[in-house]
PDB file of C-alpha atoms in Angstrom:
ATOM      1  CA  UNK A   1     -63.413 150.572 -51.745  1.00  0.00           C
ATOM      2  CA  UNK A   2     -66.143 147.897 -50.588  1.00  0.00           C
ATOM      3  CA  UNK A   3     -66.228 144.563 -52.575  1.00  0.00           C
ATOM      4  CA  UNK A   4     -69.177 142.544 -53.272  1.00  0.00           C
ATOM      5  CA  UNK A   5     -69.212 138.829 -53.102  1.00  0.00           C
ATOM      6  CA  UNK A   6     -71.974 136.478 -54.196  1.00  0.00           C
ATOM      7  CA  UNK A   7     -72.346 132.882 -52.485  1.00  0.00           C
ATOM      8  CA  UNK A   8     -74.486 130.922 -54.777  1.00  0.00           C
ATOM      9  CA  UNK A   9     -75.480 127.581 -53.083  1.00  0.00           C
ATOM     10  CA  UNK A  10     -73.299 125.154 -51.241  1.00  0.00           C
ATOM     11  CA  UNK A  11     -73.118 122.661 -48.605  1.00  0.00           C
ATOM     12  CA  UNK A  12     -72.146 122.550 -44.681  1.00  0.00           C
ATOM     13  CA  UNK A  13     -68.481 123.328 -45.608  1.00  0.00           C
ATOM     14  CA  UNK A  14     -69.915 126.774 -46.959  1.00  0.00           C
ATOM     15  CA  UNK A  15     -71.499 127.662 -43.589  1.00  0.00           C
ATOM     16  CA  UNK A  16     -68.152 128.062 -42.061  1.00  0.00           C
ATOM     17  CA  UNK A  17     -66.695 129.557 -45.400  1.00  0.00           C
ATOM     18  CA  UNK A  18     -69.195 132.216 -45.140  1.00  0.00           C
ATOM     19  CA  UNK A  19     -68.150 132.890 -41.514  1.00  0.00           C
ATOM     20  CA  UNK A  20     -64.662 133.345 -42.328  1.00  0.00           C
ATOM     21  CA  UNK A  21     -65.413 135.641 -45.311  1.00  0.00           C
ATOM     22  CA  UNK A  22     -67.341 137.623 -42.860  1.00  0.00           C
ATOM     23  CA  UNK A  23     -63.838 138.668 -41.381  1.00  0.00           C
ATOM     24  CA  UNK A  24     -62.933 140.601 -44.611  1.00  0.00           C
ATOM     25  CA  UNK A  25     -62.864 144.288 -44.269  1.00  0.00           C
ATOM     26  CA  UNK A  26     -65.256 146.575 -46.548  1.00  0.00           C
ATOM     27  CA  UNK A  27     -67.099 143.574 -47.915  1.00  0.00           C
ATOM     28  CA  UNK A  28     -70.927 142.873 -48.695  1.00  0.00           C
ATOM     29  CA  UNK A  29     -71.819 139.093 -48.995  1.00  0.00           C
ATOM     30  CA  UNK A  30     -75.022 138.233 -50.627  1.00  0.00           C
ATOM     31  CA  UNK A  31     -76.314 134.524 -50.019  1.00  0.00           C
ATOM     32  CA  UNK A  32     -78.510 132.823 -52.755  1.00  0.00           C
ATOM     33  CA  UNK A  33     -79.823 129.464 -51.883  1.00  0.00           C
ATOM     34  CA  UNK A  34     -79.820 129.561 -48.137  1.00  0.00           C
ATOM     35  CA  UNK A  35     -83.320 130.435 -47.467  1.00  0.00           C
ATOM     36  CA  UNK A  36     -84.064 126.972 -45.718  1.00  0.00           C
ATOM     37  CA  UNK A  37     -81.161 127.126 -43.543  1.00  0.00           C
ATOM     38  CA  UNK A  38     -82.327 127.319 -39.885  1.00  0.00           C
ATOM     39  CA  UNK A  39     -79.387 129.539 -38.600  1.00  0.00           C
ATOM     40  CA  UNK A  40     -78.860 133.235 -39.907  1.00  0.00           C
ATOM     41  CA  UNK A  41     -76.095 134.984 -40.630  1.00  0.00           C
ATOM     42  CA  UNK A  42     -75.868 138.386 -38.943  1.00  0.00           C
ATOM     43  CA  UNK A  43     -74.997 141.264 -41.423  1.00  0.00           C
ATOM     44  CA  UNK A  44     -75.467 139.340 -44.622  1.00  0.00           C
ATOM     45  CA  UNK A  45     -77.904 139.886 -47.134  1.00  0.00           C
ATOM     46  CA  UNK A  46     -80.083 136.619 -48.458  1.00  0.00           C
ATOM     47  CA  UNK A  47     -81.392 137.442 -51.711  1.00  0.00           C
ATOM     48  CA  UNK A  48     -83.231 135.465 -54.784  1.00  0.00           C
ATOM     49  CA  UNK A  49     -81.003 134.695 -57.414  1.00  0.00           C
ATOM     50  CA  UNK A  50     -83.089 137.262 -59.838  1.00  0.00           C
ATOM     51  CA  UNK A  51     -82.031 140.010 -57.288  1.00  0.00           C
ATOM     52  CA  UNK A  52     -78.153 139.662 -57.861  1.00  0.00           C
ATOM     53  CA  UNK A  53     -76.658 142.580 -60.035  1.00  0.00           C
ATOM     54  CA  UNK A  54     -73.750 140.602 -61.681  1.00  0.00           C
ATOM     55  CA  UNK A  55     -72.180 143.994 -63.081  1.00  0.00           C
ATOM     56  CA  UNK A  56     -71.479 144.864 -59.654  1.00  0.00           C
ATOM     57  CA  UNK A  57     -70.120 141.829 -58.084  1.00  0.00           C
ATOM     58  CA  UNK A  58     -66.427 141.334 -57.492  1.00  0.00           C
ATOM     59  CA  UNK A  59     -66.469 137.681 -56.745  1.00  0.00           C
ATOM     60  CA  UNK A  60     -68.832 134.554 -57.385  1.00  0.00           C
ATOM     61  CA  UNK A  61     -68.483 131.616 -55.015  1.00  0.00           C
ATOM     62  CA  UNK A  62     -70.295 128.630 -56.505  1.00  0.00           C
ATOM     63  CA  UNK A  63     -70.848 125.380 -54.820  1.00  0.00           C
ATOM     64  CA  UNK A  64     -67.804 122.229 -54.851  1.00  0.00           C
ATOM     65  CA  UNK A  65     -69.804 120.765 -57.803  1.00  0.00           C
ATOM     66  CA  UNK A  66     -69.843 124.333 -59.544  1.00  0.00           C
ATOM     67  CA  UNK A  67     -72.806 123.485 -62.055  1.00  0.00           C
ATOM     68  CA  UNK A  68     -74.086 120.800 -63.802  1.00  0.00           C
ATOM     69  CA  UNK A  69     -73.469 120.262 -67.588  1.00  0.00           C
ATOM     70  CA  UNK A  70     -76.595 122.235 -67.902  1.00  0.00           C
ATOM     71  CA  UNK A  71     -75.656 125.460 -65.850  1.00  0.00           C
ATOM     72  CA  UNK A  72     -77.973 124.382 -62.988  1.00  0.00           C
ATOM     73  CA  UNK A  73     -76.454 124.943 -59.361  1.00  0.00           C
ATOM     74  CA  UNK A  74     -76.946 122.181 -56.596  1.00  0.00           C
ATOM     75  CA  UNK A  75     -78.409 124.089 -53.482  1.00  0.00           C
ATOM     76  CA  UNK A  76     -78.611 122.176 -50.423  1.00  0.00           C
ATOM     77  CA  UNK A  77     -80.503 124.539 -47.967  1.00  0.00           C
ATOM     78  CA  UNK A  78     -82.937 125.930 -50.742  1.00  0.00           C
ATOM     79  CA  UNK A  79     -85.625 124.646 -53.042  1.00  0.00           C
ATOM     80  CA  UNK A  80     -84.761 127.341 -55.536  1.00  0.00           C
ATOM     81  CA  UNK A  81     -83.914 126.247 -59.202  1.00  0.00           C
ATOM     82  CA  UNK A  82     -80.721 128.379 -60.242  1.00  0.00           C
ATOM     83  CA  UNK A  83     -79.129 128.242 -63.544  1.00  0.00           C
ATOM     84  CA  UNK A  84     -76.533 129.760 -64.828  1.00  0.00           C
ATOM     85  CA  UNK A  85     -76.052 130.965 -68.446  1.00  0.00           C
ATOM     86  CA  UNK A  86     -73.852 132.588 -71.022  1.00  0.00           C
ATOM     87  CA  UNK A  87     -75.795 135.742 -70.623  1.00  0.00           C
ATOM     88  CA  UNK A  88     -75.692 135.699 -66.984  1.00  0.00           C
ATOM     89  CA  UNK A  89     -71.815 135.262 -66.715  1.00  0.00           C
ATOM     90  CA  UNK A  90     -71.547 138.098 -69.685  1.00  0.00           C
ATOM     91  CA  UNK A  91     -73.174 140.288 -67.220  1.00  0.00           C
ATOM     92  CA  UNK A  92     -70.324 140.149 -64.896  1.00  0.00           C
ATOM     93  CA  UNK A  93     -67.479 142.811 -64.828  1.00  0.00           C
ATOM     94  CA  UNK A  94     -64.207 141.928 -66.419  1.00  0.00           C
ATOM     95  CA  UNK A  95     -62.482 141.908 -63.156  1.00  0.00           C
ATOM     96  CA  UNK A  96     -64.985 139.483 -61.236  1.00  0.00           C
ATOM     97  CA  UNK A  97     -63.435 135.949 -60.076  1.00  0.00           C
ATOM     98  CA  UNK A  98     -65.523 132.900 -60.142  1.00  0.00           C
ATOM     99  CA  UNK A  99     -64.907 130.265 -57.664  1.00  0.00           C
ATOM    100  CA  UNK A 100     -65.812 126.456 -57.590  1.00  0.00           C
ATOM    101  CA  UNK A 101     -64.469 123.282 -56.157  1.00  0.00           C
ATOM    102  CA  UNK A 102     -64.360 121.686 -59.513  1.00  0.00           C
ATOM    103  CA  UNK A 103     -65.166 122.483 -63.038  1.00  0.00           C
ATOM    104  CA  UNK A 104     -66.510 120.802 -66.020  1.00  0.00           C
ATOM    105  CA  UNK A 105     -67.117 121.599 -69.856  1.00  0.00           C
ATOM    106  CA  UNK A 106     -69.829 123.969 -69.440  1.00  0.00           C
ATOM    107  CA  UNK A 107     -68.305 126.046 -66.673  1.00  0.00           C
ATOM    108  CA  UNK A 108     -64.949 126.230 -68.372  1.00  0.00           C
ATOM    109  CA  UNK A 109     -66.090 126.849 -71.947  1.00  0.00           C
ATOM    110  CA  UNK A 110     -68.486 129.642 -71.001  1.00  0.00           C
ATOM    111  CA  UNK A 111     -65.787 131.509 -68.694  1.00  0.00           C
ATOM    112  CA  UNK A 112     -63.426 130.974 -71.190  1.00  0.00           C
ATOM    113  CA  UNK A 113     -65.160 132.611 -74.066  1.00  0.00           C
ATOM    114  CA  UNK A 114     -66.261 135.509 -72.166  1.00  0.00           C
ATOM    115  CA  UNK A 115     -62.590 135.800 -70.328  1.00  0.00           C
ATOM    116  CA  UNK A 116     -63.842 135.536 -66.997  1.00  0.00           C
ATOM    117  CA  UNK A 117     -61.436 134.232 -64.511  1.00  0.00           C
ATOM    118  CA  UNK A 118     -62.283 130.777 -63.066  1.00  0.00           C
ATOM    119  CA  UNK A 119     -60.545 129.082 -60.228  1.00  0.00           C
ATOM    120  CA  UNK A 120     -61.338 125.492 -59.759  1.00  0.00           C
ATOM    121  CA  UNK A 121     -60.135 125.361 -56.041  1.00  0.00           C
ATOM    122  CA  UNK A 122     -59.644 121.670 -55.777  1.00  0.00           C
ATOM    123  CA  UNK A 123     -57.042 121.896 -58.324  1.00  0.00           C
ATOM    124  CA  UNK A 124     -54.633 123.753 -56.293  1.00  0.00           C
ATOM    125  CA  UNK A 125     -52.145 121.746 -54.561  1.00  0.00           C
ATOM    126  CA  UNK A 126     -52.563 123.619 -51.359  1.00  0.00           C
ATOM    127  CA  UNK A 127     -56.373 122.988 -51.215  1.00  0.00           C
ATOM    128  CA  UNK A 128     -55.602 119.444 -52.140  1.00  0.00           C
ATOM    129  CA  UNK A 129     -52.995 118.670 -49.792  1.00  0.00           C
ATOM    130  CA  UNK A 130     -54.895 120.453 -46.600  1.00  0.00           C
ATOM    131  CA  UNK A 131     -58.145 118.545 -48.008  1.00  0.00           C
ATOM    132  CA  UNK A 132     -56.179 115.169 -47.794  1.00  0.00           C
ATOM    133  CA  UNK A 133     -56.069 115.307 -43.879  1.00  0.00           C
ATOM    134  CA  UNK A 134     -59.839 115.226 -43.332  1.00  0.00           C
ATOM    135  CA  UNK A 135     -60.052 112.805 -46.188  1.00  0.00           C
ATOM    136  CA  UNK A 136     -57.607 110.504 -44.298  1.00  0.00           C
ATOM    137  CA  UNK A 137     -59.520 110.856 -41.197  1.00  0.00           C
ATOM    138  CA  UNK A 138     -62.737 110.084 -43.027  1.00  0.00           C
ATOM    139  CA  UNK A 139     -61.123 107.011 -44.462  1.00  0.00           C
ATOM    140  CA  UNK A 140     -59.846 105.737 -41.003  1.00  0.00           C
ATOM    141  CA  UNK A 141     -63.369 106.474 -39.730  1.00  0.00           C
ATOM    142  CA  UNK A 142     -65.060 104.230 -42.420  1.00  0.00           C
ATOM    143  CA  UNK A 143     -62.353 101.317 -41.887  1.00  0.00           C
ATOM    144  CA  UNK A 144     -63.325 101.695 -38.006  1.00  0.00           C
ATOM    145  CA  UNK A 145     -67.150 101.446 -38.891  1.00  0.00           C
ATOM    146  CA  UNK A 146     -66.958  98.706 -41.476  1.00  0.00           C
ATOM    147  CA  UNK A 147     -64.451  96.175 -40.359  1.00  0.00           C
ATOM    148  CA  UNK A 148     -64.542  93.717 -37.224  1.00  0.00           C
ATOM    149  CA  UNK A 149     -60.591  93.884 -37.068  1.00  0.00           C
ATOM    150  CA  UNK A 150     -58.131  96.549 -35.705  1.00  0.00           C
ATOM    151  CA  UNK A 151     -56.321  98.878 -38.162  1.00  0.00           C
ATOM    152  CA  UNK A 152     -53.069  98.075 -36.087  1.00  0.00           C
ATOM    153  CA  UNK A 153     -51.532  95.243 -37.806  1.00  0.00           C
ATOM    154  CA  UNK A 154     -53.806  95.364 -40.334  1.00  0.00           C
ATOM    155  CA  UNK A 155     -52.419  94.808 -44.249  1.00  0.00           C
ATOM    156  CA  UNK A 156     -53.295  98.054 -45.754  1.00  0.00           C
ATOM    157  CA  UNK A 157     -52.729  98.649 -49.763  1.00  0.00           C
ATOM    158  CA  UNK A 158     -53.021 102.335 -51.102  1.00  0.00           C
ATOM    159  CA  UNK A 159     -53.444 102.819 -54.701  1.00  0.00           C
ATOM    160  CA  UNK A 160     -51.907 106.185 -56.045  1.00  0.00           C
ATOM    161  CA  UNK A 161     -49.197 108.134 -54.232  1.00  0.00           C
ATOM    162  CA  UNK A 162     -50.644 111.694 -55.029  1.00  0.00           C
ATOM    163  CA  UNK A 163     -51.714 114.427 -52.635  1.00  0.00           C
ATOM    164  CA  UNK A 164     -54.148 111.970 -51.116  1.00  0.00           C
ATOM    165  CA  UNK A 165     -52.410 108.765 -51.136  1.00  0.00           C
ATOM    166  CA  UNK A 166     -49.669 109.989 -49.521  1.00  0.00           C
ATOM    167  CA  UNK A 167     -51.431 111.533 -46.545  1.00  0.00           C
ATOM    168  CA  UNK A 168     -53.568 108.442 -46.183  1.00  0.00           C
ATOM    169  CA  UNK A 169     -50.755 105.868 -46.242  1.00  0.00           C
ATOM    170  CA  UNK A 170     -48.973 107.944 -43.589  1.00  0.00           C
ATOM    171  CA  UNK A 171     -51.902 108.172 -41.457  1.00  0.00           C
ATOM    172  CA  UNK A 172     -52.767 104.471 -41.558  1.00  0.00           C
ATOM    173  CA  UNK A 173     -48.997 103.672 -40.905  1.00  0.00           C
ATOM    174  CA  UNK A 174     -49.021 105.468 -37.786  1.00  0.00           C
ATOM    175  CA  UNK A 175     -51.922 103.675 -36.451  1.00  0.00           C
ATOM    176  CA  UNK A 176     -49.642 100.561 -36.966  1.00  0.00           C
ATOM    177  CA  UNK A 177     -51.304  99.280 -40.437  1.00  0.00           C
ATOM    178  CA  UNK A 178     -48.484  97.435 -42.319  1.00  0.00           C
ATOM    179  CA  UNK A 179     -48.734  99.874 -45.441  1.00  0.00           C
ATOM    180  CA  UNK A 180     -48.083  99.120 -49.089  1.00  0.00           C
ATOM    181  CA  UNK A 181     -48.363 101.640 -51.702  1.00  0.00           C
ATOM    182  CA  UNK A 182     -48.913 100.932 -55.657  1.00  0.00           C
ATOM    183  CA  UNK A 183     -47.643 103.685 -57.705  1.00  0.00           C
ATOM    184  CA  UNK A 184     -46.465 103.932 -61.443  1.00  0.00           C
ATOM    185  CA  UNK A 185     -43.390 106.046 -61.414  1.00  0.00           C
ATOM    186  CA  UNK A 186     -39.785 104.990 -60.490  1.00  0.00           C
ATOM    187  CA  UNK A 187     -39.428 108.194 -58.002  1.00  0.00           C
ATOM    188  CA  UNK A 188     -42.610 107.320 -56.323  1.00  0.00           C
ATOM    189  CA  UNK A 189     -41.735 103.959 -55.676  1.00  0.00           C
ATOM    190  CA  UNK A 190     -38.553 105.023 -54.483  1.00  0.00           C
ATOM    191  CA  UNK A 191     -40.100 107.607 -52.013  1.00  0.00           C
ATOM    192  CA  UNK A 192     -42.718 105.059 -50.946  1.00  0.00           C
ATOM    193  CA  UNK A 193     -39.579 102.848 -49.712  1.00  0.00           C
ATOM    194  CA  UNK A 194     -37.792 105.764 -48.227  1.00  0.00           C
ATOM    195  CA  UNK A 195     -40.626 106.321 -46.008  1.00  0.00           C
ATOM    196  CA  UNK A 196     -40.885 102.822 -44.621  1.00  0.00           C
ATOM    197  CA  UNK A 197     -43.987 101.556 -46.877  1.00  0.00           C
ATOM    198  CA  UNK A 198     -43.779  98.773 -49.213  1.00  0.00           C
ATOM    199  CA  UNK A 199     -43.766  99.731 -52.826  1.00  0.00           C
ATOM    200  CA  UNK A 200     -45.969  98.000 -55.382  1.00  0.00           C
ATOM    201  CA  UNK A 201     -45.367  98.732 -59.313  1.00  0.00           C
ATOM    202  CA  UNK A 202     -48.464  99.663 -60.860  1.00  0.00           C
ATOM    203  CA  UNK A 203     -48.708  96.429 -63.048  1.00  0.00           C
ATOM    204  CA  UNK A 204     -47.932  94.307 -60.161  1.00  0.00           C
ATOM    205  CA  UNK A 205     -50.929  95.143 -57.900  1.00  0.00           C
ATOM    206  CA  UNK A 206     -52.780  92.038 -58.566  1.00  0.00           C
ATOM    207  CA  UNK A 207     -49.946  89.661 -57.447  1.00  0.00           C
ATOM    208  CA  UNK A 208     -50.214  91.410 -53.788  1.00  0.00           C
ATOM    209  CA  UNK A 209     -53.882  91.787 -53.289  1.00  0.00           C
ATOM    210  CA  UNK A 210     -53.994  88.411 -51.605  1.00  0.00           C
ATOM    211  CA  UNK A 211     -52.260  89.961 -48.681  1.00  0.00           C
ATOM    212  CA  UNK A 212     -54.512  92.799 -47.963  1.00  0.00           C
ATOM    213  CA  UNK A 213     -57.338  93.558 -45.668  1.00  0.00           C
ATOM    214  CA  UNK A 214     -58.040  96.965 -46.510  1.00  0.00           C
ATOM    215  CA  UNK A 215     -57.582  98.318 -50.350  1.00  0.00           C
ATOM    216  CA  UNK A 216     -57.911 102.108 -50.702  1.00  0.00           C
ATOM    217  CA  UNK A 217     -57.868 103.632 -54.141  1.00  0.00           C
ATOM    218  CA  UNK A 218     -57.478 107.236 -54.759  1.00  0.00           C
ATOM    219  CA  UNK A 219     -56.862 107.422 -58.731  1.00  0.00           C
ATOM    220  CA  UNK A 220     -59.909 108.330 -60.875  1.00  0.00           C
ATOM    221  CA  UNK A 221     -59.546 105.707 -63.377  1.00  0.00           C
ATOM    222  CA  UNK A 222     -60.361 102.002 -63.488  1.00  0.00           C
ATOM    223  CA  UNK A 223     -57.382 100.754 -61.915  1.00  0.00           C
ATOM    224  CA  UNK A 224     -58.721  98.178 -59.066  1.00  0.00           C
ATOM    225  CA  UNK A 225     -59.626  95.600 -61.594  1.00  0.00           C
ATOM    226  CA  UNK A 226     -61.133  92.158 -61.868  1.00  0.00           C
ATOM    227  CA  UNK A 227     -57.486  90.590 -61.619  1.00  0.00           C
ATOM    228  CA  UNK A 228     -56.970  92.330 -58.497  1.00  0.00           C
ATOM    229  CA  UNK A 229     -60.283  92.063 -56.766  1.00  0.00           C
ATOM    230  CA  UNK A 230     -59.937  88.236 -57.520  1.00  0.00           C
ATOM    231  CA  UNK A 231     -57.254  87.866 -55.084  1.00  0.00           C
ATOM    232  CA  UNK A 232     -58.467  89.588 -52.350  1.00  0.00           C
ATOM    233  CA  UNK A 233     -59.631  87.663 -49.113  1.00  0.00           C
ATOM    234  CA  UNK A 234     -63.301  87.355 -48.326  1.00  0.00           C
ATOM    235  CA  UNK A 235     -62.973  89.962 -45.434  1.00  0.00           C
ATOM    236  CA  UNK A 236     -61.227  92.446 -47.468  1.00  0.00           C
ATOM    237  CA  UNK A 237     -62.944  95.894 -47.597  1.00  0.00           C
ATOM    238  CA  UNK A 238     -62.439  98.382 -50.427  1.00  0.00           C
ATOM    239  CA  UNK A 239     -62.771 102.307 -49.760  1.00  0.00           C
ATOM    240  CA  UNK A 240     -62.512 104.299 -53.041  1.00  0.00           C
ATOM    241  CA  UNK A 241     -61.743 107.938 -52.508  1.00  0.00           C
ATOM    242  CA  UNK A 242     -61.532 109.047 -56.239  1.00  0.00           C
ATOM    243  CA  UNK A 243     -63.937 110.928 -57.899  1.00  0.00           C
ATOM    244  CA  UNK A 244     -67.323 109.605 -59.192  1.00  0.00           C
ATOM    245  CA  UNK A 245     -67.608 106.818 -60.685  1.00  0.00           C
ATOM    246  CA  UNK A 246     -64.292 105.825 -58.690  1.00  0.00           C
ATOM    247  CA  UNK A 247     -61.678 103.481 -60.168  1.00  0.00           C
ATOM    248  CA  UNK A 248     -62.832 100.093 -58.917  1.00  0.00           C
ATOM    249  CA  UNK A 249     -64.773  97.592 -60.622  1.00  0.00           C
ATOM    250  CA  UNK A 250     -67.812  97.520 -58.101  1.00  0.00           C
ATOM    251  CA  UNK A 251     -69.674  95.062 -60.019  1.00  0.00           C
ATOM    252  CA  UNK A 252     -67.058  92.386 -59.748  1.00  0.00           C
ATOM    253  CA  UNK A 253     -66.491  93.443 -56.092  1.00  0.00           C
ATOM    254  CA  UNK A 254     -70.019  92.767 -55.627  1.00  0.00           C
ATOM    255  CA  UNK A 255     -70.095  89.425 -57.427  1.00  0.00           C
ATOM    256  CA  UNK A 256     -67.159  88.166 -55.246  1.00  0.00           C
ATOM    257  CA  UNK A 257     -69.143  89.318 -52.072  1.00  0.00           C
ATOM    258  CA  UNK A 258     -66.361  91.872 -51.234  1.00  0.00           C
ATOM    259  CA  UNK A 259     -67.581  94.967 -49.459  1.00  0.00           C
ATOM    260  CA  UNK A 260     -66.672  98.218 -51.839  1.00  0.00           C
ATOM    261  CA  UNK A 261     -67.843 101.883 -50.907  1.00  0.00           C
ATOM    262  CA  UNK A 262     -67.244 104.873 -53.172  1.00  0.00           C
ATOM    263  CA  UNK A 263     -66.452 107.564 -50.360  1.00  0.00           C
ATOM    264  CA  UNK A 264     -66.670 110.856 -52.239  1.00  0.00           C
ATOM    265  CA  UNK A 265     -66.244 114.491 -50.305  1.00  0.00           C
ATOM    266  CA  UNK A 266     -65.062 113.149 -47.059  1.00  0.00           C
ATOM    267  CA  UNK A 267     -63.796 116.514 -45.947  1.00  0.00           C
ATOM    268  CA  UNK A 268     -67.476 117.646 -46.274  1.00  0.00           C
ATOM    269  CA  UNK A 269     -68.960 114.977 -44.228  1.00  0.00           C
ATOM    270  CA  UNK A 270     -66.293 114.323 -41.413  1.00  0.00           C
ATOM    271  CA  UNK A 271     -64.963 118.040 -40.958  1.00  0.00           C
ATOM    272  CA  UNK A 272     -67.257 120.477 -42.708  1.00  0.00           C
ATOM    273  CA  UNK A 273     -65.793 123.294 -40.530  1.00  0.00           C
ATOM    274  CA  UNK A 274     -62.141 122.461 -41.134  1.00  0.00           C
ATOM    275  CA  UNK A 275     -63.029 122.057 -44.971  1.00  0.00           C
ATOM    276  CA  UNK A 276     -64.974 125.231 -45.121  1.00  0.00           C
ATOM    277  CA  UNK A 277     -62.001 127.329 -43.623  1.00  0.00           C
ATOM    278  CA  UNK A 278     -59.522 125.503 -45.899  1.00  0.00           C
ATOM    279  CA  UNK A 279     -61.397 126.720 -49.095  1.00  0.00           C
ATOM    280  CA  UNK A 280     -61.986 130.186 -47.156  1.00  0.00           C
ATOM    281  CA  UNK A 281     -58.448 130.920 -46.717  1.00  0.00           C
ATOM    282  CA  UNK A 282     -57.481 130.759 -50.328  1.00  0.00           C
ATOM    283  CA  UNK A 283     -60.441 132.794 -51.480  1.00  0.00           C
ATOM    284  CA  UNK A 284     -59.209 135.643 -49.140  1.00  0.00           C
ATOM    285  CA  UNK A 285     -55.841 135.403 -50.626  1.00  0.00           C
ATOM    286  CA  UNK A 286     -57.198 135.858 -53.993  1.00  0.00           C
ATOM    287  CA  UNK A 287     -59.472 138.876 -52.857  1.00  0.00           C
ATOM    288  CA  UNK A 288     -56.886 140.514 -50.828  1.00  0.00           C
ATOM    289  CA  UNK A 289     -54.648 140.389 -53.872  1.00  0.00           C
ATOM    290  CA  UNK A 290     -52.136 138.104 -51.925  1.00  0.00           C
ATOM    291  CA  UNK A 291     -52.454 135.550 -54.300  1.00  0.00           C
ATOM    292  CA  UNK A 292     -51.706 136.553 -58.060  1.00  0.00           C
ATOM    293  CA  UNK A 293     -54.924 136.063 -60.142  1.00  0.00           C
ATOM    294  CA  UNK A 294     -54.302 133.424 -62.635  1.00  0.00           C
TER     295      UNK A 294
END
């Protein structure tokens, strides 16, 4: 039975995602919001948003950002204005799956009310762990670009020991950096020590930043505060990997003359092909019933 997929908007990652989805048998893919793309996709149908027949769609793939709070979809490769409304979602058939990178109150609310299956891909452990690899490589790239000293022998503090923090700490350590990791739980602190890094309890971060060349935050809450930034050496560099607005007091860092950058969506910037394949692999699992629909 032929399944119909609509890809609505998306960035460079979605070019590889679309190529991967083309390998699915008995599948028709409709592209919306790719009309200004110079390269074409053989065998796919580029359509206007108004031409989509929602009641026939088996899956809808939204951009990484999903929608904004009013339902508008970001389109990198188009000037089309696309707005998803409750009425639009209501026309989807009950078995349809909606994929997005992240969700928000609007998207969660409207899909919950209509009992539409929504899969925020970045909430999944497998996607987050795979994405942590290009994120770590992008962080290394930024560290090299923005500093005048080697990563080898640099004193690096990673704030947070989740899926991203773990990978970032290991990659910098592999390059010869002296890595410390700041975490909250006793279990994480024990694991950090076992891995050969220096463990810093969360409330002690400010006591260690005076010996730091590169501070990397992975926590999406204001955790890199004035008292920690105050102790940093003048040559220190802060890379914040958390989602907007980040977890760093950027205003105070600026006052102190400490370079601090909010580095969002690194997988899509440094490795869009890999990032697109990661997303496609998970979506294909759902569409081929290899993954339980949740």
